[in-house]
Coordinates of C-alpha atoms and ligand atoms in Angstrom, one line a residue:
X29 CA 21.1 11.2 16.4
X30 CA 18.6 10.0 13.8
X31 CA 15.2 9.9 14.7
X32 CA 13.0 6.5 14.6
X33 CA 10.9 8.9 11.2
X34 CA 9.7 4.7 10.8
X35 CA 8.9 2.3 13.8
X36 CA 9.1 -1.3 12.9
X37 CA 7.9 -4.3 15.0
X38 CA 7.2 -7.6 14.5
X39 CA 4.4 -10.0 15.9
X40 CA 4.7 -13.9 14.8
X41 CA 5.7 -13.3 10.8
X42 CA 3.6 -9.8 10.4
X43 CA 5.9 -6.5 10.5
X44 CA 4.0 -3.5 11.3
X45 CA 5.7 -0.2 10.1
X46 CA 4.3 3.1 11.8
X47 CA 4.6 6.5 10.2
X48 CA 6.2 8.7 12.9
X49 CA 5.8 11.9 12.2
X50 CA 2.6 12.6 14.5
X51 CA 2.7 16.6 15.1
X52 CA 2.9 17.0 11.1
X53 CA 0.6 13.9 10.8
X54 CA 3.1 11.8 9.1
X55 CA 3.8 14.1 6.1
X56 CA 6.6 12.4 4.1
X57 CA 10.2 14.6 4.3
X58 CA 13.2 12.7 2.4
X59 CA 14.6 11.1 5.4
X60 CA 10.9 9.4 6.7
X61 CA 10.9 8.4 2.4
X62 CA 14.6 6.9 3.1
X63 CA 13.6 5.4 6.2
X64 CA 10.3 3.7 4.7
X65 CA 12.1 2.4 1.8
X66 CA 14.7 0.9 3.9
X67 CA 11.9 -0.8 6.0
X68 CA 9.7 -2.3 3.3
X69 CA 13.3 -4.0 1.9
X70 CA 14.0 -5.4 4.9
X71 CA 10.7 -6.9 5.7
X72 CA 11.0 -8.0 1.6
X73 CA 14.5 -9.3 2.8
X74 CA 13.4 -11.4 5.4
X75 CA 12.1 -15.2 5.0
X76 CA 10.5 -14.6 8.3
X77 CA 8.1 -11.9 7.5
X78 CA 5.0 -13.3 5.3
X79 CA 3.3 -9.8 5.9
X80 CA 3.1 -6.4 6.3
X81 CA 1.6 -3.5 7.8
X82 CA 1.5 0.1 7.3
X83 CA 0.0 2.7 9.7
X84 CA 0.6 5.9 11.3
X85 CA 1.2 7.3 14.8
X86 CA -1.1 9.6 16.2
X87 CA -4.5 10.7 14.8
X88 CA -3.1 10.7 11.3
X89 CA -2.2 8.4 8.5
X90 CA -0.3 10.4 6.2
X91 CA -1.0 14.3 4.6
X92 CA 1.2 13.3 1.6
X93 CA 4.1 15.3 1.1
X94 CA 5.5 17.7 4.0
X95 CA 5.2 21.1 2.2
X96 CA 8.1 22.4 4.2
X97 CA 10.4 20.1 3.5
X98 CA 14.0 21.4 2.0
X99 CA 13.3 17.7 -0.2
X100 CA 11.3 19.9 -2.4
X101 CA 14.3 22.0 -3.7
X102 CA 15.8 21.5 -7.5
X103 CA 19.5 20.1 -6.7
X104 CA 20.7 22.9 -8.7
X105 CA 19.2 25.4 -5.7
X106 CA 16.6 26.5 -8.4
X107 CA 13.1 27.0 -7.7
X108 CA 11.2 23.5 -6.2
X109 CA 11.6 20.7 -9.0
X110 CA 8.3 18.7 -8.0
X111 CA 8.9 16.2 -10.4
X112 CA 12.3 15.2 -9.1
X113 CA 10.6 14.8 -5.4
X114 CA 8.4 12.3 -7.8
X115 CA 11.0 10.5 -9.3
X116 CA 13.6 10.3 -6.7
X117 CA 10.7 9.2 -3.8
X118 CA 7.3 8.0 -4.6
X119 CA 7.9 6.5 -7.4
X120 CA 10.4 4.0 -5.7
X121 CA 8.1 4.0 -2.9
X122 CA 5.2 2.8 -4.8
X123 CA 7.0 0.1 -7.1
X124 CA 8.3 -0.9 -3.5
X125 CA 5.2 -2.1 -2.3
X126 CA 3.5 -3.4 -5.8
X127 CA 6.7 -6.2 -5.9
X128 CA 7.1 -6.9 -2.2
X129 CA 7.1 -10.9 -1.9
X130 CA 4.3 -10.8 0.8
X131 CA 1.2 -9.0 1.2
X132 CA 0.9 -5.2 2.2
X133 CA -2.0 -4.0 4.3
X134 CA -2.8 -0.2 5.2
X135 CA -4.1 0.4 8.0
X136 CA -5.2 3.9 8.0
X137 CA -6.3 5.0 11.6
X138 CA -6.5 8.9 10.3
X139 CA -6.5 11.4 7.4
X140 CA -4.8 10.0 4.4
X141 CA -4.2 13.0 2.1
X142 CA -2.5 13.9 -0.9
X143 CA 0.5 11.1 -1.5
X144 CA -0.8 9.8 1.8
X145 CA -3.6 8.6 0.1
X146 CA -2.6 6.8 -2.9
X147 CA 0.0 5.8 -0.9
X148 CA -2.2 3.8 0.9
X149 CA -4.5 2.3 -2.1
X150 CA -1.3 1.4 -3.4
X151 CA -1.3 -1.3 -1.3
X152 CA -2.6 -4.5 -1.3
X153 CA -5.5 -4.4 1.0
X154 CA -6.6 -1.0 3.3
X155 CA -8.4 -1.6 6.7
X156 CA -9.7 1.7 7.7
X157 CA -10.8 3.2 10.9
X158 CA -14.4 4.7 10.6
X159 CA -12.9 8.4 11.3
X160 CA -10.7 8.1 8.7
X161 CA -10.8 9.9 5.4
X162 CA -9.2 10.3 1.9
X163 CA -8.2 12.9 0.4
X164 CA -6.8 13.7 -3.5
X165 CA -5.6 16.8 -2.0
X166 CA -3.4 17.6 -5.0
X167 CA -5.9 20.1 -6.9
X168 CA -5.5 22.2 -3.7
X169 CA -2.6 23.5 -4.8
X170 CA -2.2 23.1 -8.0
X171 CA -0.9 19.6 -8.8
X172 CA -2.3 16.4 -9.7
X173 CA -3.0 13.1 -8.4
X174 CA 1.0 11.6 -8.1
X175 CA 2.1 8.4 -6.2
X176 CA 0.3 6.0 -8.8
X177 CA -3.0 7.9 -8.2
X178 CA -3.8 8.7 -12.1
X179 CA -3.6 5.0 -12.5
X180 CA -5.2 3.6 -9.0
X181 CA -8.2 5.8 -8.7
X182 CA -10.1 5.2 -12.1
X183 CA -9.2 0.9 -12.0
X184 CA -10.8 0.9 -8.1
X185 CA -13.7 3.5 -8.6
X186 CA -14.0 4.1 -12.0
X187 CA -13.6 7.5 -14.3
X188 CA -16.6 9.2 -12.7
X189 CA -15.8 9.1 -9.4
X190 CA -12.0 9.5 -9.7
X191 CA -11.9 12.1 -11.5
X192 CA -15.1 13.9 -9.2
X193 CA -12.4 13.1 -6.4
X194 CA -9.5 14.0 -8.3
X195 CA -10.9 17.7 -8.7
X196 CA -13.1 18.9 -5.9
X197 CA -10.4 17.8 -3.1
X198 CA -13.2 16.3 -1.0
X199 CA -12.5 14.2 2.0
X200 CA -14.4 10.8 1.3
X201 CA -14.8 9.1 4.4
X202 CA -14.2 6.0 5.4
X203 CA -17.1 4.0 5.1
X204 CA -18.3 5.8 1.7
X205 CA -14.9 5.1 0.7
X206 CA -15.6 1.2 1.3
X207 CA -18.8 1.3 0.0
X208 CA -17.8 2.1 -3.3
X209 CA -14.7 -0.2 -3.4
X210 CA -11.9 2.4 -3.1
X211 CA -10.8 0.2 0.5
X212 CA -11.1 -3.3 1.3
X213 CA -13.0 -2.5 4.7
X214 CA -14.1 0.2 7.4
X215 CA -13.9 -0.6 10.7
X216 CA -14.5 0.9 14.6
X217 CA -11.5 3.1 15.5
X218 CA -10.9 0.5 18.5
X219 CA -11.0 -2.0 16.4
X220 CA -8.7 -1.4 13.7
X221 CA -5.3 -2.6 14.6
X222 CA -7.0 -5.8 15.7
X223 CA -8.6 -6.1 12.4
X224 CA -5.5 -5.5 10.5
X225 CA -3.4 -7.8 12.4
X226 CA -6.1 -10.4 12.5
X227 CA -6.1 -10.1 8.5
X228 CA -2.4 -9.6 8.2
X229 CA -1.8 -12.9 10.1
X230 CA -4.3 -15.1 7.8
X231 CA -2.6 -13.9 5.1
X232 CA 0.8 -14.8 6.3
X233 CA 0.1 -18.4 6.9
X234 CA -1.5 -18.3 3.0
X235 CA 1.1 -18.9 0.3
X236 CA 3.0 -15.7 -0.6
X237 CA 4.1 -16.4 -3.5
X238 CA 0.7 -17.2 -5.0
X239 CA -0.5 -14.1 -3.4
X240 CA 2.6 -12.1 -4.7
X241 CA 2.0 -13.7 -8.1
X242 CA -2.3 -12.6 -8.1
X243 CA -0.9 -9.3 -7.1
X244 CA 1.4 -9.1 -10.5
X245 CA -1.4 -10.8 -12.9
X246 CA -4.2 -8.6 -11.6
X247 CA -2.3 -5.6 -12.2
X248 CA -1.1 -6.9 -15.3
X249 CA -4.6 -8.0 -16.5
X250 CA -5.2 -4.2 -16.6
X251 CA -3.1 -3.7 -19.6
X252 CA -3.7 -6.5 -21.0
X253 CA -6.5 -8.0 -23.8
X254 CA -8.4 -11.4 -22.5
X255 CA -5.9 -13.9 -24.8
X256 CA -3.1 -11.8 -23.4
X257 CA -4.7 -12.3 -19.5
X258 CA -5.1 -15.8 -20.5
X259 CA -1.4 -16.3 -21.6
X260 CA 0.1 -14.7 -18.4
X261 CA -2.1 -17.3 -16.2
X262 CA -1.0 -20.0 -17.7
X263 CA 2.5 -19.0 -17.0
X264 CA 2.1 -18.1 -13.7
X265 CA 0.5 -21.3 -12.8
X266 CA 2.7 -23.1 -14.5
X267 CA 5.6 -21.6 -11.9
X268 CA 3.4 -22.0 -9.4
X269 CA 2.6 -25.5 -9.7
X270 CA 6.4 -27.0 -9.7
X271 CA 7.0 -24.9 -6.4
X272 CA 6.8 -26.2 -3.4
X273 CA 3.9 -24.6 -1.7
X274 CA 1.1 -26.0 -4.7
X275 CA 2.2 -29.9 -3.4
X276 CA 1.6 -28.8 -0.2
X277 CA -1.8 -27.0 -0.7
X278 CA -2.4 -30.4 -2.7
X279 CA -1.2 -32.9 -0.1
X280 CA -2.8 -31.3 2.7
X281 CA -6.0 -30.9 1.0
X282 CA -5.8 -34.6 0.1
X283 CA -4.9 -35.6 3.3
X284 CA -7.8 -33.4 5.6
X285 CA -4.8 -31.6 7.4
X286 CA -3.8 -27.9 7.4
X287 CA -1.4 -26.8 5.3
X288 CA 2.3 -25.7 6.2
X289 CA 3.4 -23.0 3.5
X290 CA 6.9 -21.7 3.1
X291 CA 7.6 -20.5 -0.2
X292 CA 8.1 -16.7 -0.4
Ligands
T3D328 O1 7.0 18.0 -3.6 C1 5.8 17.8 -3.8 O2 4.9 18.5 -3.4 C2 5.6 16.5 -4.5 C3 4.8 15.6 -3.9 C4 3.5 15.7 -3.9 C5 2.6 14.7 -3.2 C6 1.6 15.3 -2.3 O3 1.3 14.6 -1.4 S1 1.0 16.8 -2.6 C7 -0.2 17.0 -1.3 C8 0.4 17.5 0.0 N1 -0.5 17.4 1.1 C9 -1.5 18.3 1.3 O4 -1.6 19.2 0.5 C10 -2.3 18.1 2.5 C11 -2.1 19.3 3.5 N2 -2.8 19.1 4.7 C12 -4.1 19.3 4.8 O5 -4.8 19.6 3.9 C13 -4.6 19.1 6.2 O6 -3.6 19.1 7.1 C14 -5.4 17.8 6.4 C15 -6.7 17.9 5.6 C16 -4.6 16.6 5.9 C17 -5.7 17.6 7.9 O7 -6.4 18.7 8.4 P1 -6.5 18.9 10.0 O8 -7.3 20.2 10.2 O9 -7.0 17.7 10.6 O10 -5.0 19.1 10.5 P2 -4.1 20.4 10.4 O11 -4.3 21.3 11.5 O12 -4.2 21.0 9.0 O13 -2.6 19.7 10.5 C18 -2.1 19.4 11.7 C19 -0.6 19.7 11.7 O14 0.0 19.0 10.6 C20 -0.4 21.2 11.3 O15 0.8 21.7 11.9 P3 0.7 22.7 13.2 O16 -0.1 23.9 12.7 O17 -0.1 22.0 14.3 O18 2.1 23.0 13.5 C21 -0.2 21.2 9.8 O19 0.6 22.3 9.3 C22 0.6 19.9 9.7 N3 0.5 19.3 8.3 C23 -0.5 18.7 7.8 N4 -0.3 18.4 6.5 C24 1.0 18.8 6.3 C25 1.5 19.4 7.4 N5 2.7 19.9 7.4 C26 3.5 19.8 6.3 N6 3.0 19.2 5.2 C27 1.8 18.7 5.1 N7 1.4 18.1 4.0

């Protein structure tokens, strides 16, 4: 029988997705990866989801990857091939979540270490409870940052601190974690799947396409010079503004009402 590795519910048009590997505190083996993957496409799959959330069971987020896992092996039955792990799982994993159609939260209620970590500023905006912590566990033993982390932790915090975070291994806690603008927010442990949802479900009734499309220019804008930035808005929001959902935002601006989005 396969095990529920990924617990999926659904609350109005937010899907929460729990890590559920609790006694190894939601390390990722290949078949939670599989399972993940197969959940994020079919929240990205269906018109009725307009956001997601990502958390774990237990008292931990995620410790990256599990360092017993036969995953780890070459397929030739060589020595471990670490960079295959990389290619054939997070890398998927994290261009998953930068092109789902809707908004991604994290909502990390415990240690998020390793590939837990960046797997979790990899998404769009991360609630944290105030006991949680982040950890570039990588230098530990012997590796480096992976799962987007080269490229996440110097465009949130800048060189200093990422790479100070990068190399010692430190846990950064939660609210030092907010305060320098790694996380979005750090909240009370019994309050953080109330703020999540309460975020998740603002979002969700925002248009997701626009949001999608802010996701892909901001990330973009990274690599790009300012005429470059420049060009890519006025494409985007040249799209946008013969979709539905910019008449909408227009009409029901026009007309004092609430809007009714749908695009996705
Ligand atoms: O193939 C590749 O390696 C490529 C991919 C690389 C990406 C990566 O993520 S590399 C980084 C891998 N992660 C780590 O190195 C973190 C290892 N874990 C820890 O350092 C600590 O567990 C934590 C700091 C995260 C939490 O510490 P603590 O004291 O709160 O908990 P604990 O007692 O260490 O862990 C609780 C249980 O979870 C324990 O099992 P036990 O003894 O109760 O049966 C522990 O072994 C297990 N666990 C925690 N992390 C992992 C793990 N088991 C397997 N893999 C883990 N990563």
């Amino acid at each position: 029988m396969t095990q529920d590795l990924v617990l999926s519910t659904t609350t109005g048009a937010v899907r929460t997705l729990t890590l559920n590997r609790p006694a190894a505190l939601n390390s990722f083996t290949g078949a939670m990866h599989e399972q993940l993957l197969a959940a994020l496409n079919a929240a990205a799959d269906d018109a009725a989801v307009r956001a997601v959330i990502v958390t774990g069971a237990g008292r931990g987020f995620c410790a990256g990857q599990d360092l017993n896992d036969p995953d780890m092996s070459a397929p030739d039955g060589g020595g471990p091939d670490v960079g295959a792990v990389i290619e054939r799982r997070y890398v998927p994993l994290a261009l998953r979540i930068r092109s789902m159609p809707v908004p991604v939260i994290a909502a990390v209620n415990g240690v998020a270490a390793g590939a837990g970590a960046n797997f979790a500023l990899g998404c769009d905006m991360v609630v944290a409870a105030r006991s949680a912590g982040f950890i570039q566990a990588f230098s530990k033993i012997s590796l480096i940052p992976d799962c987007g982390g080269t490229w996440l932790l110097t465009r949130l915090v800048g060189r200093a601190r990422a790479i100070g975070l990068a190399m010692t291994g430190d846990k950064l806690p939660a609210e030092e974690a907010q305060r320098i603008g790694l996380i979005w927010q750090c909240v009370d442990d019994t309050a953080l799947m109330d703020s999540a949802m309460a975020l998740a479900t603002r979002l969700a009734s925002m248009p997701s396409k626009a949001l999608a499309e802010t996701r892909r220019a901001l990330d973009a804008a990274a690599m790009l010079d300012y005429e470059g930035a420049l060009a890519l808005e006025a494409r985007l929001q040249r799209d946008l503004g013969r979709a539905h959902d910019y008449g909408e935002g227009v009409a029901a601006f026009l007309g004092k009402r609430a809007p009714l989005f749908t695009d996705r």
